[in-house]
XYZ file of N, CA and C in Angstrom:
453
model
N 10.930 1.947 -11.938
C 10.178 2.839 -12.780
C 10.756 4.255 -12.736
N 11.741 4.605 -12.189
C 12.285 5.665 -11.932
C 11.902 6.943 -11.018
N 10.535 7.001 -10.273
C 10.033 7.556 -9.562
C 10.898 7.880 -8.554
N 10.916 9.223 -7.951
C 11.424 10.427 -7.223
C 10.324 10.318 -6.222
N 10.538 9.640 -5.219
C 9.981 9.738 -4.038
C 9.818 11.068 -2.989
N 11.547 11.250 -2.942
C 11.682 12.294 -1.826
C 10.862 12.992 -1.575
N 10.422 14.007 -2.859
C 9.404 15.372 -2.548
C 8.087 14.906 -1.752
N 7.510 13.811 -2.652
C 6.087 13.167 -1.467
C 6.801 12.840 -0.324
N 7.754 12.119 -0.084
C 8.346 11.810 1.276
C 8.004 12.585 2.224
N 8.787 13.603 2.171
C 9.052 14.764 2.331
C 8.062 15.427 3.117
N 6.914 15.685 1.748
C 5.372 16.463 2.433
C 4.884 15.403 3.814
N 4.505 13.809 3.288
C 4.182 12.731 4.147
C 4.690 13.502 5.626
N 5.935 12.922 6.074
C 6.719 13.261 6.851
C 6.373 14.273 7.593
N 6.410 15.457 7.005
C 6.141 16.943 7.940
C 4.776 17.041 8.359
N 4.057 16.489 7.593
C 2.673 16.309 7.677
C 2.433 15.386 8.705
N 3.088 14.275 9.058
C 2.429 13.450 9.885
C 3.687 13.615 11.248
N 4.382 14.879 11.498
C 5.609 15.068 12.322
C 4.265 15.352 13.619
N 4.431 14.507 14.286
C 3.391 14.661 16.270
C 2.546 13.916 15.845
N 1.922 13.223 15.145
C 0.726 12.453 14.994
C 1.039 11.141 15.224
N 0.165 10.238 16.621
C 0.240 8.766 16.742
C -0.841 8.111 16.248
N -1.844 8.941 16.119
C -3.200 7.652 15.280
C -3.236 7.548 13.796
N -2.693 6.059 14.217
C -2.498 5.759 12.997
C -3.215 5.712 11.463
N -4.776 5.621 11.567
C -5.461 5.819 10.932
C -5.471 7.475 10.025
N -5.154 8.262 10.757
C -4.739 9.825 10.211
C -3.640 9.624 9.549
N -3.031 8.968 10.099
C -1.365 8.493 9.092
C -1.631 7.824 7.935
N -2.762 7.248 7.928
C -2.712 5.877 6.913
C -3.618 7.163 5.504
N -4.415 7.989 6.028
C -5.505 9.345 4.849
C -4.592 9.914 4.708
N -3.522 10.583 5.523
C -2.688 11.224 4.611
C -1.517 10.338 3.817
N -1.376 9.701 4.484
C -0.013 8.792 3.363
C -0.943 8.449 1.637
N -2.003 7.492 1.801
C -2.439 7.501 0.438
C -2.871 8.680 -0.209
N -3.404 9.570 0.731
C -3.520 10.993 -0.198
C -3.029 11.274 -1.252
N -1.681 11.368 -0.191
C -0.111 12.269 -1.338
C 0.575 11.044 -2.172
N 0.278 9.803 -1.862
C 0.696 8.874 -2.931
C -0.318 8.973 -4.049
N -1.701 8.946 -3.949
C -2.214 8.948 -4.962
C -2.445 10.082 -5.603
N -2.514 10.960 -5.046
C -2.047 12.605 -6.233
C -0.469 13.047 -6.284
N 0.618 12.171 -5.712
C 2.101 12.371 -5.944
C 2.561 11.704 -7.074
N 1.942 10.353 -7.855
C 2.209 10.029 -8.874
C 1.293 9.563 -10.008
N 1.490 10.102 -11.264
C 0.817 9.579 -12.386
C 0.986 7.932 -12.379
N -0.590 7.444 -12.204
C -0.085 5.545 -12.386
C -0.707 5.060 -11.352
N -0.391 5.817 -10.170
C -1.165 5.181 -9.326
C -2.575 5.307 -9.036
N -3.254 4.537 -9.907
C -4.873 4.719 -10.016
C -5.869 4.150 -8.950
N -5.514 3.932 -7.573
C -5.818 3.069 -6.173
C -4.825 3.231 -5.722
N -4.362 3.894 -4.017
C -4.124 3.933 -2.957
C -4.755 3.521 -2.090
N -4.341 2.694 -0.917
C -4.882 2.611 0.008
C -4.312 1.759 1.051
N -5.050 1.357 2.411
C -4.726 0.670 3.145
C -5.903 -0.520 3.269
N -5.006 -1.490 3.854
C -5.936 -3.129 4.223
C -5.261 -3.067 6.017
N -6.458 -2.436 7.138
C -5.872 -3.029 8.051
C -6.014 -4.304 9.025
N -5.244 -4.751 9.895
C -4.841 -5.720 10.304
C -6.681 -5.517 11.559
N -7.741 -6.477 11.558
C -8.814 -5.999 12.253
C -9.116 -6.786 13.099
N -8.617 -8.151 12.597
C -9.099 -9.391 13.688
C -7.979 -10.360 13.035
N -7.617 -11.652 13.866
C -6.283 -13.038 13.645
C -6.577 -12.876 11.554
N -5.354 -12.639 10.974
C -5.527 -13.262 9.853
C -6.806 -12.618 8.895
N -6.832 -11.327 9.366
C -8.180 -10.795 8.350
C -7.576 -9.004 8.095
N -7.978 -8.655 7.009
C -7.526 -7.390 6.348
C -9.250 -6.567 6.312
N -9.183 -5.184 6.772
C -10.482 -4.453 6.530
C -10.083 -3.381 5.624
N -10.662 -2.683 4.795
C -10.322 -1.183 4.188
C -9.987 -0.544 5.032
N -9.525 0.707 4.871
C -8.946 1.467 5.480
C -8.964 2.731 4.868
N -8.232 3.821 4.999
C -8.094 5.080 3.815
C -7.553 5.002 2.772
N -8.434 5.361 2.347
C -7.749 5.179 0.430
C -8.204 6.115 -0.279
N -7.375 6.241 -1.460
C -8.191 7.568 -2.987
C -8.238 6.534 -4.211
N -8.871 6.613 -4.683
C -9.492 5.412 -5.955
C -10.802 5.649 -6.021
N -11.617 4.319 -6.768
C -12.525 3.302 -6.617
C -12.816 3.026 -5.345
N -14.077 2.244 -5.433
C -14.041 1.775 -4.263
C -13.456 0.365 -4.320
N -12.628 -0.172 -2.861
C -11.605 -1.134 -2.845
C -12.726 -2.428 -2.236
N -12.082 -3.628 -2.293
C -12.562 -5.244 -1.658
C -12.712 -4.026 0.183
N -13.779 -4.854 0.457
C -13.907 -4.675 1.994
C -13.250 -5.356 2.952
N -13.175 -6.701 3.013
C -12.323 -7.822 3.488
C -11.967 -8.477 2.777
N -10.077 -8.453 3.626
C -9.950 -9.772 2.006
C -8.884 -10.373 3.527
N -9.345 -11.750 3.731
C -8.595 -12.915 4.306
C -7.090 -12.707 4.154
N -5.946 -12.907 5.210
C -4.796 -13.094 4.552
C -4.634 -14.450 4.020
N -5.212 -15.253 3.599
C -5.299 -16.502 3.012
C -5.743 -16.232 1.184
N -6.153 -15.003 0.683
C -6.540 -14.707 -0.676
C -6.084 -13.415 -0.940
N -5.180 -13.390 -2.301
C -4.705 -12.353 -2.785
C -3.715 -11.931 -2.351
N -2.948 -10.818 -3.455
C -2.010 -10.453 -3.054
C -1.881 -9.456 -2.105
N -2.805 -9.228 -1.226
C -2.849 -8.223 -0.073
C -2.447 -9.312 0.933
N -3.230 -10.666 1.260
C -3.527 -11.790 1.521
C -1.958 -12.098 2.355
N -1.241 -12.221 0.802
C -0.128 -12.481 0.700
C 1.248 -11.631 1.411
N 1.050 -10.289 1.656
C 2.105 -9.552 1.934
C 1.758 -9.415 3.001
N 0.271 -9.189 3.659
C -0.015 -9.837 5.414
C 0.703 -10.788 5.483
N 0.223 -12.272 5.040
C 1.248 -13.666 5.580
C 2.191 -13.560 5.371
N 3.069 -13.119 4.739
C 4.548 -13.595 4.396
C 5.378 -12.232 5.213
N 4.658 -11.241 5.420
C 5.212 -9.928 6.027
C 6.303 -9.927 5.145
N 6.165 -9.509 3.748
C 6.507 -9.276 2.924
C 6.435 -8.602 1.303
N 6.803 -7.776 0.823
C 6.193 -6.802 -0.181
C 6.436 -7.512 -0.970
N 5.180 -7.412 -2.106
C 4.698 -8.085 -3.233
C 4.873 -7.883 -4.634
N 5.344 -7.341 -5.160
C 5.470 -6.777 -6.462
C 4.765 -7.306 -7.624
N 3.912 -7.439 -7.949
C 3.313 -8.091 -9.031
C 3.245 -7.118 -10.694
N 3.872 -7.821 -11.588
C 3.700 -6.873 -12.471
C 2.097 -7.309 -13.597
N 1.951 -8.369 -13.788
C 0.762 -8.830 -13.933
C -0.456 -9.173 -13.143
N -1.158 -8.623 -12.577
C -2.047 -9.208 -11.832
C -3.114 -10.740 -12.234
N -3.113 -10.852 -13.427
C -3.983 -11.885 -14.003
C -3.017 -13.158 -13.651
N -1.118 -12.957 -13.725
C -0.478 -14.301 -13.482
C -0.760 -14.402 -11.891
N -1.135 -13.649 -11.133
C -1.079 -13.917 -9.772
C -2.073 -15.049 -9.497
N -1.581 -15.602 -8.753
C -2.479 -17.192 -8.953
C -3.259 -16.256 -7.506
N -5.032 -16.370 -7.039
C -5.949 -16.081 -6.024
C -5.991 -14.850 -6.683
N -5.930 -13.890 -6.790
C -5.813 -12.562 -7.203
C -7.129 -12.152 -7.005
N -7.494 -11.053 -5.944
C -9.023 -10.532 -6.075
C -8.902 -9.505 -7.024
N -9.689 -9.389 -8.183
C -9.882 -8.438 -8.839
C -11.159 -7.464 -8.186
N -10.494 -6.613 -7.141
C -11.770 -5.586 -6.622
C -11.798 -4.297 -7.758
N -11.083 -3.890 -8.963
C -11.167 -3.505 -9.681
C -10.891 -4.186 -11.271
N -11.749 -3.743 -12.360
C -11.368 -5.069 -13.149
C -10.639 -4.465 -14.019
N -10.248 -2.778 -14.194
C -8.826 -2.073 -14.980
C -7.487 -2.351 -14.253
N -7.446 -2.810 -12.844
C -5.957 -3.304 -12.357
C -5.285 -4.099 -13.405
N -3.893 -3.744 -13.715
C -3.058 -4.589 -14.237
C -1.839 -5.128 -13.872
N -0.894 -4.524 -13.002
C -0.392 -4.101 -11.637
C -0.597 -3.878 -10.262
N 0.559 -4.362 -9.575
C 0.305 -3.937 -8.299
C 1.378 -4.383 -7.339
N 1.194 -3.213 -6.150
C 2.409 -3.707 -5.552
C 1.537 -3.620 -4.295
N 2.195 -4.230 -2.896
C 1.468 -4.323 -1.768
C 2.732 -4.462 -0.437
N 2.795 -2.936 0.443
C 3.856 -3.464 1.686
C 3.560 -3.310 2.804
N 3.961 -4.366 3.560
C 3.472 -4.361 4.739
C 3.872 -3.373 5.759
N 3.236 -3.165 6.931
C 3.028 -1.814 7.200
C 3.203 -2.611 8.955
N 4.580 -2.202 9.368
C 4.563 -2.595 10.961
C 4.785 -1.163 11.852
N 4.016 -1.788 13.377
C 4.161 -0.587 14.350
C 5.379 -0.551 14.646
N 5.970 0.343 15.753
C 7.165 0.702 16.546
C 7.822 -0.879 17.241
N 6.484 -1.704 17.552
C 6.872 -3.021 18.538
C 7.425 -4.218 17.444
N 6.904 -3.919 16.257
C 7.300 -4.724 15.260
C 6.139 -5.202 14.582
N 5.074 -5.034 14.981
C 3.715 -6.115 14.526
C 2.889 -5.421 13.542
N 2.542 -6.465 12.524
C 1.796 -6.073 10.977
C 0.228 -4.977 11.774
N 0.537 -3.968 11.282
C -1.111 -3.185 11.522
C -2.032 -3.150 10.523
N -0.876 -3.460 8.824
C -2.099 -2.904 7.545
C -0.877 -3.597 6.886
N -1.625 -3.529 5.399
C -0.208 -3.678 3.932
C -0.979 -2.027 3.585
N 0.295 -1.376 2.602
C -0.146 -0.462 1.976
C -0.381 -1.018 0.051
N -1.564 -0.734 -0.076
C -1.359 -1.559 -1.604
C -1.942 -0.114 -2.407
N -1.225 -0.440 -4.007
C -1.029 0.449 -4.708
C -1.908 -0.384 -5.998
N -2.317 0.324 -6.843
C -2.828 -0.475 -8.021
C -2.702 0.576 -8.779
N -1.994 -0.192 -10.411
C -2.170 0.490 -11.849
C -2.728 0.072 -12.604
N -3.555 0.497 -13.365
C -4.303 0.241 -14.551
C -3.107 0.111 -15.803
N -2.231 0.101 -15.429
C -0.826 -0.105 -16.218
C 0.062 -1.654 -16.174
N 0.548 -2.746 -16.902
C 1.454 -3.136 -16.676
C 2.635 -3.515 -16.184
N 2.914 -3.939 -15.166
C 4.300 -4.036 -14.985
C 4.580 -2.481 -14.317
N 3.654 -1.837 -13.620
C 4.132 -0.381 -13.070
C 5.398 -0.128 -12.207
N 5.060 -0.811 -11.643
C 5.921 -1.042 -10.323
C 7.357 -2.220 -10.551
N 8.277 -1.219 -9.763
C 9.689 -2.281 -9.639
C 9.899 -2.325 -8.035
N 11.404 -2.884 -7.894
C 11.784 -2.864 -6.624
C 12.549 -1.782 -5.952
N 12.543 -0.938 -6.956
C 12.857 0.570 -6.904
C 11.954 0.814 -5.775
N 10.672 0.767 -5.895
C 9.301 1.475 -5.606
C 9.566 0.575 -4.580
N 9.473 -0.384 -4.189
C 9.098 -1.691 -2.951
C 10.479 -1.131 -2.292
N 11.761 -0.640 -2.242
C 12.419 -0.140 -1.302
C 11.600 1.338 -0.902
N 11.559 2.028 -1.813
C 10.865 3.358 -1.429
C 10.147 3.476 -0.680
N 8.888 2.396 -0.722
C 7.721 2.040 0.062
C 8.047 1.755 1.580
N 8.556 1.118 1.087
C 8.991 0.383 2.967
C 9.810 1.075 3.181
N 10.705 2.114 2.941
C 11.478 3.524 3.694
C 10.524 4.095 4.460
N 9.506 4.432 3.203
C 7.975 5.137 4.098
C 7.308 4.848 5.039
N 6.982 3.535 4.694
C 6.088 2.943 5.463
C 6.771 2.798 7.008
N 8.420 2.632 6.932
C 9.036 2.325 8.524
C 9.135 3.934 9.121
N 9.249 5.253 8.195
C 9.183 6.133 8.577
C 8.022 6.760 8.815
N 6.728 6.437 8.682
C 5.908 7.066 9.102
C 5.021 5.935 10.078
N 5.204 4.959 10.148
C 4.498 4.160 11.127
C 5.574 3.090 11.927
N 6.395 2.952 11.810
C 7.696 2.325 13.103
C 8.193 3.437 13.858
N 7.641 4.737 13.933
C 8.210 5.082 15.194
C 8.038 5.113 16.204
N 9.045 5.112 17.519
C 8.759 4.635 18.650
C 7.483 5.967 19.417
């Protein structure tokens, strides 16, 4: 989609430079994602709370699904597979929770500590089409290893 990461990078980064709780990491990261780009109409986090289960977390939107199983959806999905999701249709996504019913898009990456282990996915939602590329899903996971894989 052509999105210019760096500058949010950037703020993220300095902003979260001495901070280990992760939860402060997780309000400011969707913050500046969701007022850093036009499109992204839902930021937020799904974290890792109990074996195989996703809770809300910080987010700017709507209000988001409260629990969603890693067994349903594409949050579901980028927990189990520890792998980012790119969906440009949300309706072809076969399970798909619609916790908003203007989503049309969406992307979702998983979010590991310093030791290696899933803590959250970060998921993004557009009320747009096809928002998201793999442009964005490298960008993401630059972020995501730079503000929560460090030792």
């Amino acid at each position: 989609m052509g999105r210019d990461y760096r500058e949010v990078a950037q703020r993220i980064e300095a902003a979260a430079e001495g901070e280990t709780d992760a939860i402060a990491l997780m309000a400011t990261v969707a913050c500046e994602l969701y007022h850093g780009f036009e499109g992204f109409d839902w930021v937020g986090f799904y974290r890792v709370t109990a074996p195989e289960m996703l809770k809300i977390g910080p987010y700017q939107g709507g209000h988001g699904c409260l629990v969603i199983p890693f067994a349903r959806g594409v949050c579901g999905a980028a927990a189990r597979e520890a792998r980012t999701q790119v969906v440009p249709d949300v309706d072809a996504f076969p399970g798909h929770i619609a916790c908003a019913s203007s989503t049309r898009s969406e992307i979702v990456v998983p979010v590991f500590d310093a030791a290696g282990g899933l803590i959250a996915v970060l998921d993004i939602d557009s009320d747009a089409p096809a928002a998201f590329d793999e442009d964005d899903a490298r960008a993401l996971e630059s972020l995501m290893a730079a503000v929560f894989s460090r030792p």
